[in-house]
PDB file of N, CA and C in Angstrom:
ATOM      1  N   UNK F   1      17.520   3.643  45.290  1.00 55.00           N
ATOM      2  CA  UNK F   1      16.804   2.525  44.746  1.00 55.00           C
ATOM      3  C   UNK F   1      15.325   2.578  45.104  1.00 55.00           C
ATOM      4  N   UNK F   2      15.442   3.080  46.340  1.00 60.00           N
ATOM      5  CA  UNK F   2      13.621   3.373  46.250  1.00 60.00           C
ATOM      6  C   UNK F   2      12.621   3.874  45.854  1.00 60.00           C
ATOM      7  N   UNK F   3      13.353   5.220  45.114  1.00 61.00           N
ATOM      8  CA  UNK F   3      13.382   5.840  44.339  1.00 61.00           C
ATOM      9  C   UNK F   3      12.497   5.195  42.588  1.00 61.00           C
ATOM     10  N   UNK F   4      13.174   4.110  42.198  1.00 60.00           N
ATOM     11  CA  UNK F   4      12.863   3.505  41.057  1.00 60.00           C
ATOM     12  C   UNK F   4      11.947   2.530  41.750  1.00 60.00           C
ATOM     13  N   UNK F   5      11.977   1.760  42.662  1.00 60.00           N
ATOM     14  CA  UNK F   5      11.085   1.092  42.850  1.00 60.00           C
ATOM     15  C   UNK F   5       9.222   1.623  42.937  1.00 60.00           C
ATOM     16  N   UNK F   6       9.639   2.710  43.258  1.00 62.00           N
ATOM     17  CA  UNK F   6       8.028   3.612  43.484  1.00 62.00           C
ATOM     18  C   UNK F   6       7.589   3.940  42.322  1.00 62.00           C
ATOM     19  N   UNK F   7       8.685   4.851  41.365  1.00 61.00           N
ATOM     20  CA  UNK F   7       8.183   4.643  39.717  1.00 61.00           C
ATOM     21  C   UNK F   7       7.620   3.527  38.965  1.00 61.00           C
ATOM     22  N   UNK F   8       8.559   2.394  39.639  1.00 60.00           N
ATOM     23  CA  UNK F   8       8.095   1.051  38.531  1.00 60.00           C
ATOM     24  C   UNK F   8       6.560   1.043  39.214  1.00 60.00           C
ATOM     25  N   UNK F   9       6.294   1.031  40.420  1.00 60.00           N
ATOM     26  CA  UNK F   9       4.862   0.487  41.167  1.00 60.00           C
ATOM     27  C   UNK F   9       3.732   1.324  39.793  1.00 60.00           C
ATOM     28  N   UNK F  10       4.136   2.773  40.268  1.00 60.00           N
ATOM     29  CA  UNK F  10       3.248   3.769  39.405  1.00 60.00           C
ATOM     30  C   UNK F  10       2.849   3.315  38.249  1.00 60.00           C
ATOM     31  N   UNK F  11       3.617   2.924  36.889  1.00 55.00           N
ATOM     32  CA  UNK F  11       3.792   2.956  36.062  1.00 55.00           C
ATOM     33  C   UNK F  11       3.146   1.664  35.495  1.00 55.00           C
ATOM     34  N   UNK F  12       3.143   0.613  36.363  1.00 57.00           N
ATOM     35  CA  UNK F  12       2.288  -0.901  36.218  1.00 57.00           C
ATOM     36  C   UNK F  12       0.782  -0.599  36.239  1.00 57.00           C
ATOM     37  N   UNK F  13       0.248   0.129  37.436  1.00 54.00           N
ATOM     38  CA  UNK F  13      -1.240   0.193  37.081  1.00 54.00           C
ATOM     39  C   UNK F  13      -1.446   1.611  35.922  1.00 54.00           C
ATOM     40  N   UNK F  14      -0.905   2.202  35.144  1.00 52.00           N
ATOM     41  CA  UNK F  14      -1.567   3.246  34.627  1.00 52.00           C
ATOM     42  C   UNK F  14      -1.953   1.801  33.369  1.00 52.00           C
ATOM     43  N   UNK F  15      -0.924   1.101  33.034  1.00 52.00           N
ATOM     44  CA  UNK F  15      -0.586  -0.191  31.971  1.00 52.00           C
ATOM     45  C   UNK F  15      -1.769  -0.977  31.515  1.00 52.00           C
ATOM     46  N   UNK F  16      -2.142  -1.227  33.163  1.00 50.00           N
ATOM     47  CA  UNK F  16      -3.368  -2.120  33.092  1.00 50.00           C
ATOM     48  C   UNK F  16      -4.417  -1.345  32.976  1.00 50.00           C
ATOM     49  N   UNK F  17      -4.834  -0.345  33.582  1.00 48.00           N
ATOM     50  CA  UNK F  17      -6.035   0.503  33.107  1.00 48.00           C
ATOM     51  C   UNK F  17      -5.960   0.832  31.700  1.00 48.00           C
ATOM     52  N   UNK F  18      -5.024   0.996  30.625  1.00 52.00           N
ATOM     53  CA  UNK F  18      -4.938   1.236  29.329  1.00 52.00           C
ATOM     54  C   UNK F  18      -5.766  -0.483  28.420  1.00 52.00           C
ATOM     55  N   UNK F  19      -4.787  -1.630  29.322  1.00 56.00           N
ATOM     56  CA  UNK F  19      -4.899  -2.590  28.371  1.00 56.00           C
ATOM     57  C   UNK F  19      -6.435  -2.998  28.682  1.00 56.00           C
ATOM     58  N   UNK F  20      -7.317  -2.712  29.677  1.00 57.00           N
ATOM     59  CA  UNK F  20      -8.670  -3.199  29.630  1.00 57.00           C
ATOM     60  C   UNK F  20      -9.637  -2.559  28.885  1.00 57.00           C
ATOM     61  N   UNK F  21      -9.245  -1.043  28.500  1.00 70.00           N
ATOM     62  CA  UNK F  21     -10.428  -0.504  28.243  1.00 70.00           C
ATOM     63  C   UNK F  21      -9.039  -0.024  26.719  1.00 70.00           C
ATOM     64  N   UNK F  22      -9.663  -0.819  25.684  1.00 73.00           N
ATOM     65  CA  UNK F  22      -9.445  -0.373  24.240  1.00 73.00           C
ATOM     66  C   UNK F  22     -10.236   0.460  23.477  1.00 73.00           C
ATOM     67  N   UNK F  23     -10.017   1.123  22.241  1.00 68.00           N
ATOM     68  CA  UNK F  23     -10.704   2.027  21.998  1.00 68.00           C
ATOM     69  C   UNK F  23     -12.235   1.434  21.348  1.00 68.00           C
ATOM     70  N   UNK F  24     -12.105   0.469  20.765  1.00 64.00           N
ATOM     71  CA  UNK F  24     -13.340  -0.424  20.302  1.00 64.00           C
ATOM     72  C   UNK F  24     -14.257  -0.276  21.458  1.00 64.00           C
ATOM     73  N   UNK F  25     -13.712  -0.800  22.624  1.00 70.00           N
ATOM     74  CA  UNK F  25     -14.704  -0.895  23.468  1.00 70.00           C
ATOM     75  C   UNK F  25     -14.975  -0.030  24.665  1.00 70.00           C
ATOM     76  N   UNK F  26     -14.237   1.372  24.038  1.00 75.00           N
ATOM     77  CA  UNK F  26     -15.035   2.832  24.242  1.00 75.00           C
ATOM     78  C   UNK F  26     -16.256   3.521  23.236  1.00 75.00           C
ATOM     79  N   UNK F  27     -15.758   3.202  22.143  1.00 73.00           N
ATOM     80  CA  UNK F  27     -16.662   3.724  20.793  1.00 73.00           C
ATOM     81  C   UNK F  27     -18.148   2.867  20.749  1.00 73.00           C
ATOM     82  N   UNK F  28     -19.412   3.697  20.553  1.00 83.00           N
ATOM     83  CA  UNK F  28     -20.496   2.781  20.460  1.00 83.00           C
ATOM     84  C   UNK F  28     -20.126   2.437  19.046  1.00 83.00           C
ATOM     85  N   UNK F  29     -21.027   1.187  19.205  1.00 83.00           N
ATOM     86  CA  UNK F  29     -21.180   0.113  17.717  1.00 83.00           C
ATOM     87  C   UNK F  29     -21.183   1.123  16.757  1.00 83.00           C
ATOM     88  N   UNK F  30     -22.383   2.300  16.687  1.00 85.00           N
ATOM     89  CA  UNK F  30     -22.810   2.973  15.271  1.00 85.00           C
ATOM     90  C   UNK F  30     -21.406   3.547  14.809  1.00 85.00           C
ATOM     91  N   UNK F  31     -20.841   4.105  15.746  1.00 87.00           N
ATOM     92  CA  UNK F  31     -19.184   4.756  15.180  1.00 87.00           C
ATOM     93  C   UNK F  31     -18.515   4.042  14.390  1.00 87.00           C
ATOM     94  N   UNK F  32     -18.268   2.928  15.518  1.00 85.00           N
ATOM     95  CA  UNK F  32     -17.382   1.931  14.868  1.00 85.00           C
ATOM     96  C   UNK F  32     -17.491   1.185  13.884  1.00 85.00           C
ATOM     97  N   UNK F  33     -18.909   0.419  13.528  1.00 89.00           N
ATOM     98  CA  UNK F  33     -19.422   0.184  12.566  1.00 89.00           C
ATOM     99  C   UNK F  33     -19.042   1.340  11.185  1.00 89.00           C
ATOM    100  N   UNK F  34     -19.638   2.793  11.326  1.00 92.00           N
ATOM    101  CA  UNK F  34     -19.172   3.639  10.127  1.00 92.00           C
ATOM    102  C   UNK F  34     -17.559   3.781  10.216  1.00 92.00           C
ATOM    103  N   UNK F  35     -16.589   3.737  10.783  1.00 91.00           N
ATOM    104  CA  UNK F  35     -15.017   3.422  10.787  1.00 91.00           C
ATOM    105  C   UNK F  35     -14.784   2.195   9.548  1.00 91.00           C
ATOM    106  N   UNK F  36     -15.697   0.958  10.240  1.00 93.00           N
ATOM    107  CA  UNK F  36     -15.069   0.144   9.551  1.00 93.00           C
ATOM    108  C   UNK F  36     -15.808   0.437   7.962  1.00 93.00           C
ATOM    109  N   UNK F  37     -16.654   0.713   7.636  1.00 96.00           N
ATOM    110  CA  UNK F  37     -17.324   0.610   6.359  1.00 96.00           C
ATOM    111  C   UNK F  37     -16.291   2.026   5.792  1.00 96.00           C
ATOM    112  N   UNK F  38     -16.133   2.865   6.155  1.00 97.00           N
ATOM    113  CA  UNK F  38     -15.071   3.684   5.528  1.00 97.00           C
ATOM    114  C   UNK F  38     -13.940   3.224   5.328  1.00 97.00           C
ATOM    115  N   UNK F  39     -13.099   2.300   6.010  1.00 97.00           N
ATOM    116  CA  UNK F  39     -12.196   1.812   5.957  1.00 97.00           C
ATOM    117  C   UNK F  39     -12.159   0.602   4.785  1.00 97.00           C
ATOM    118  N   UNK F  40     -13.654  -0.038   4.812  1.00 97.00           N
ATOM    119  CA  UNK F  40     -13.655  -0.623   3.010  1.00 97.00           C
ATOM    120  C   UNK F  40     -13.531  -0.032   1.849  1.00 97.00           C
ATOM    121  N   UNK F  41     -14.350   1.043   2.302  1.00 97.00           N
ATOM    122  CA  UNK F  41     -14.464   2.022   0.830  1.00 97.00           C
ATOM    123  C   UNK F  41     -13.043   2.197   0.353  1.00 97.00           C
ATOM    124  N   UNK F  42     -11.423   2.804   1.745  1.00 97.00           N
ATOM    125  CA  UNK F  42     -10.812   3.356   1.263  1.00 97.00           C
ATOM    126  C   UNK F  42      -9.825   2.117   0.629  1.00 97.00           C
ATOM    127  N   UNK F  43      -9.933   1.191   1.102  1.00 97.00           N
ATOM    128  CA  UNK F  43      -9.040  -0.291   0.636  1.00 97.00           C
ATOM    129  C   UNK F  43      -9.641   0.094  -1.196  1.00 97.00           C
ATOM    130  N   UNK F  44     -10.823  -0.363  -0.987  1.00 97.00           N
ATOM    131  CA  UNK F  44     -11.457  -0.612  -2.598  1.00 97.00           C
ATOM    132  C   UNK F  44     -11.421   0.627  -3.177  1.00 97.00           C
ATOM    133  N   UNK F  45     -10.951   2.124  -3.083  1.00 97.00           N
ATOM    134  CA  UNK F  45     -10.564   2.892  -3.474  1.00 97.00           C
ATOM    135  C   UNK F  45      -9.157   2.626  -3.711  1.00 97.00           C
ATOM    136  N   UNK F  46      -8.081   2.152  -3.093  1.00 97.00           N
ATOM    137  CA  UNK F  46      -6.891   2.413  -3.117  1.00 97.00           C
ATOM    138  C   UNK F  46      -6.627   0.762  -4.026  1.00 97.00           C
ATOM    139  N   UNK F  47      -7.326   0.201  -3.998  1.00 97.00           N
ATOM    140  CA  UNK F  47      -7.308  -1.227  -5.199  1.00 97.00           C
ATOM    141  C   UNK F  47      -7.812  -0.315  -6.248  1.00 97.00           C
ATOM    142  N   UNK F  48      -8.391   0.118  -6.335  1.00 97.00           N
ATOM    143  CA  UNK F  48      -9.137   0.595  -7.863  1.00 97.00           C
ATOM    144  C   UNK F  48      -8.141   1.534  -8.484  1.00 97.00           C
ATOM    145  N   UNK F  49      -7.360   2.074  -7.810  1.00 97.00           N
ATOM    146  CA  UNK F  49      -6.429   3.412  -8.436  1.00 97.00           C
ATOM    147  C   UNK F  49      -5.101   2.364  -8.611  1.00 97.00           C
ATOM    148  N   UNK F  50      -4.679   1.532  -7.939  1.00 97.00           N
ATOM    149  CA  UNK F  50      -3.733   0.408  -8.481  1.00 97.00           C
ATOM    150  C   UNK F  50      -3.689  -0.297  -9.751  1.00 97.00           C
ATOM    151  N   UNK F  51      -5.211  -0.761  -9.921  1.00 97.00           N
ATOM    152  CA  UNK F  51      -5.432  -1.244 -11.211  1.00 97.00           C
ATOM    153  C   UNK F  51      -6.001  -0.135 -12.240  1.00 97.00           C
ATOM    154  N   UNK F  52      -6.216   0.799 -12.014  1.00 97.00           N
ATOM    155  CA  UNK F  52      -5.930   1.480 -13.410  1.00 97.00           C
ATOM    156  C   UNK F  52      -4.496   2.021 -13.512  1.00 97.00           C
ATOM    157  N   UNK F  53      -3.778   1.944 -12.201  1.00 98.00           N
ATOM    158  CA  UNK F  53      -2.474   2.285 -12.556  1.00 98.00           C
ATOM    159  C   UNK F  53      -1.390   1.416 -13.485  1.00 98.00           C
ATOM    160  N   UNK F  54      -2.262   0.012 -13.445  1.00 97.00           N
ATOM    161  CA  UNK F  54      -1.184  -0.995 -13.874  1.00 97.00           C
ATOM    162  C   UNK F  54      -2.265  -0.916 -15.254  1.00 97.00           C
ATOM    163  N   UNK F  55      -3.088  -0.617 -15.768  1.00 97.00           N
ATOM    164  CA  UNK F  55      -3.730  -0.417 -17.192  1.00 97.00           C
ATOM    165  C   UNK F  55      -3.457   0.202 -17.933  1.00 97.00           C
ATOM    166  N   UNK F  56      -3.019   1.525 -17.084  1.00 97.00           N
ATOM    167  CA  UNK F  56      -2.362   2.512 -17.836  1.00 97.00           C
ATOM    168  C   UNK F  56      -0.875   2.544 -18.662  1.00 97.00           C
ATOM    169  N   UNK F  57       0.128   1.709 -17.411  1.00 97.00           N
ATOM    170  CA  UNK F  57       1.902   1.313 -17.534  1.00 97.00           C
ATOM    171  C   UNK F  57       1.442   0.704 -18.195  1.00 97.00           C
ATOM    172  N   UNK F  58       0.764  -0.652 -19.313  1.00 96.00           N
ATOM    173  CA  UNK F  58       0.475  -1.513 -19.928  1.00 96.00           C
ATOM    174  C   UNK F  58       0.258  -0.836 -21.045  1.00 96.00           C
ATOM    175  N   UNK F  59      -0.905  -0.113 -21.445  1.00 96.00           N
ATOM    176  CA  UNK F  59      -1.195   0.418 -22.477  1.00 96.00           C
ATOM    177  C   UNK F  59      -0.046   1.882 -22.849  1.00 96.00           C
ATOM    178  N   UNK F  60       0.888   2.193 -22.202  1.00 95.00           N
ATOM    179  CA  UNK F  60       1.466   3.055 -22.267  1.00 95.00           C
ATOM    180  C   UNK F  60       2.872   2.073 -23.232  1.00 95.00           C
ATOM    181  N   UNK F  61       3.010   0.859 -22.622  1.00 92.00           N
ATOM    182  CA  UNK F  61       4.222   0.425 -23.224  1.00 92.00           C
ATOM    183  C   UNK F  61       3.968  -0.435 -24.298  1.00 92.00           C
ATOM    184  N   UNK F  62       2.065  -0.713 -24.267  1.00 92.00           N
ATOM    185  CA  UNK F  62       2.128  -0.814 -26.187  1.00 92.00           C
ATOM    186  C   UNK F  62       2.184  -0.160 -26.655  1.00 92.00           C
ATOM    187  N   UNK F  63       1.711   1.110 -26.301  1.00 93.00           N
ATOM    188  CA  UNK F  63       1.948   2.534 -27.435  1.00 93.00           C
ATOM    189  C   UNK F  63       3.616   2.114 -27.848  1.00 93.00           C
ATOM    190  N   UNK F  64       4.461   2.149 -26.772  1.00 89.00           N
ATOM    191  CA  UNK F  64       5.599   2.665 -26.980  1.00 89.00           C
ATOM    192  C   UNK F  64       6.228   1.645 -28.184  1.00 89.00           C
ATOM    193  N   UNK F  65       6.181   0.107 -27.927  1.00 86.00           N
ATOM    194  CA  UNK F  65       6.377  -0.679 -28.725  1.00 86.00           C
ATOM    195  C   UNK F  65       5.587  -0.862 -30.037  1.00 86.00           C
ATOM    196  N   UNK F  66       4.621  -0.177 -30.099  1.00 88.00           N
ATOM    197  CA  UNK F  66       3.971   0.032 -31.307  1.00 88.00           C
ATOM    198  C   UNK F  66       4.685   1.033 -32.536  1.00 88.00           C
ATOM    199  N   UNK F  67       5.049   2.147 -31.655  1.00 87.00           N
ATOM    200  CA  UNK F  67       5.764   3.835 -32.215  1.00 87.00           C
ATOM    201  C   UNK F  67       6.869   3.399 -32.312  1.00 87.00           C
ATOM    202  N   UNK F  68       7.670   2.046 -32.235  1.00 85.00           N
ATOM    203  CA  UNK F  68       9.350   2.136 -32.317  1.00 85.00           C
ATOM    204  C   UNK F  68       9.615   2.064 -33.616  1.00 85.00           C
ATOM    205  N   UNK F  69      10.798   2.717 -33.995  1.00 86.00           N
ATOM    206  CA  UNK F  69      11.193   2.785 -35.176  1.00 86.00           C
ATOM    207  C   UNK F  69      11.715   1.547 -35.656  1.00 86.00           C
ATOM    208  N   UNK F  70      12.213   1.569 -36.918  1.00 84.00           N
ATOM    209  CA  UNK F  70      12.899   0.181 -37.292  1.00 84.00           C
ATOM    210  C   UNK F  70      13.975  -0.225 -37.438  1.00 84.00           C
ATOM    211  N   UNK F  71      15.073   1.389 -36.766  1.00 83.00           N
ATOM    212  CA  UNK F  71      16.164   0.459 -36.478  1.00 83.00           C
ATOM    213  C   UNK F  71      16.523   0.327 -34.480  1.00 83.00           C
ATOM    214  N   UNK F  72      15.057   1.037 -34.092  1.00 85.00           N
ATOM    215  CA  UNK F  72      15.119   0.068 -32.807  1.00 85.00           C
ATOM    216  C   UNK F  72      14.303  -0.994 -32.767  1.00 85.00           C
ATOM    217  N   UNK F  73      13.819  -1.337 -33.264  1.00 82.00           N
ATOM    218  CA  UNK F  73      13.157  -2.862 -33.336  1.00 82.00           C
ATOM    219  C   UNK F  73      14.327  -3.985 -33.877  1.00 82.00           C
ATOM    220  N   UNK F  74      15.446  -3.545 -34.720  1.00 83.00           N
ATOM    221  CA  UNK F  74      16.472  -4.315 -35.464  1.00 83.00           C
ATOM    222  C   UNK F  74      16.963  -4.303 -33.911  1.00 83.00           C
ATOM    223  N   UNK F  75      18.075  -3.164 -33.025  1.00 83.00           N
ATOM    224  CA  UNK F  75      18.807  -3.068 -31.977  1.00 83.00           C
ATOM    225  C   UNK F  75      18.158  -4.068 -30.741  1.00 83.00           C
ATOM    226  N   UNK F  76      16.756  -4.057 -30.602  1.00 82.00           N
ATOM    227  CA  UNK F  76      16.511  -4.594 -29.691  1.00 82.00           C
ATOM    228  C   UNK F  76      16.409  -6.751 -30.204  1.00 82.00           C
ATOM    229  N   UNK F  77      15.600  -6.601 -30.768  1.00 80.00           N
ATOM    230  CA  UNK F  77      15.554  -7.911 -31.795  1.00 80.00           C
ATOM    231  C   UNK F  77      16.866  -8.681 -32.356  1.00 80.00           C
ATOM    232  N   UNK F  78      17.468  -7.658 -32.656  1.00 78.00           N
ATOM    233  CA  UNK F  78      18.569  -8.414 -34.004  1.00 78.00           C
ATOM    234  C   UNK F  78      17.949  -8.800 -35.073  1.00 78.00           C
ATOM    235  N   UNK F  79      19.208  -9.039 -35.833  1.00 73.00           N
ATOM    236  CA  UNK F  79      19.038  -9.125 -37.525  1.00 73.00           C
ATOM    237  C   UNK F  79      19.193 -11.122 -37.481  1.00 73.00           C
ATOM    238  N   UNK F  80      17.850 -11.365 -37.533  1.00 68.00           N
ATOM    239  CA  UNK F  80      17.998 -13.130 -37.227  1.00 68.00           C
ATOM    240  C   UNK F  80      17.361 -13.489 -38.809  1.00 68.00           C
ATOM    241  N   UNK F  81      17.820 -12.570 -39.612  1.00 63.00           N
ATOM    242  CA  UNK F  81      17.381 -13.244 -41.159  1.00 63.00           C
ATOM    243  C   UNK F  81      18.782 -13.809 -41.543  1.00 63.00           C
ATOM    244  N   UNK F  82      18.600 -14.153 -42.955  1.00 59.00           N
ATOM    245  CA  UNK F  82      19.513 -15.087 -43.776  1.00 59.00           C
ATOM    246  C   UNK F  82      20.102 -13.877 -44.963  1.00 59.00           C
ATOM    247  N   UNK F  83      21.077 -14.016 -45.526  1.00 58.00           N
ATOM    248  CA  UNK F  83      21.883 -13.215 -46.042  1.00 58.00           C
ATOM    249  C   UNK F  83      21.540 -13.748 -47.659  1.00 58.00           C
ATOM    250  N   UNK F  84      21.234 -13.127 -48.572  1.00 51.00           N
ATOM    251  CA  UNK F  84      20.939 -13.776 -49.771  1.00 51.00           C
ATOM    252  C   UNK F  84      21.814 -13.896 -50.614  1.00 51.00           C
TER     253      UNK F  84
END
């Protein structure tokens, strides 16, 4: 048992020397500052490729509903006319 007790001792201060010194407040401002401004770019990069992704599925499935034939427009629709 004394054994584990000397590990646990060890293992508490490496803990606290980690949790005081974070990496923010190793890095000077200018770094971190260019981190975060890259880190906008890549958000508003990765929004911008979303929305042309959803422009594209959109205009892809008017094509498709545009090009349907007419007896899949009957199959999907039905025949909701009157019989003469």
């Amino acid at each position: 048992m004394a054994k584990k007790k000397q590990r646990q001792q060890q293992v508490k201060p490496a803990k606290q020397v980690e949790e005081g010194n974070s990496l923010s407040d190793q890095l000077s401002s200018d770094v971190l500052a260019k981190l975060k401004e890259t880190k906008k770019q890549l958000v508003t990069a990765e929004q911008e490729k979303e929305e042309e992704r959803q422009a594209q599925l959109a205009f892809e499935k008017k094509e498709k509903e545009k090009n349907k034939s007419f007896e899949e427009l009957l199959d999907e629709y039905g025949f909701g006319g009157s019989k003469f």
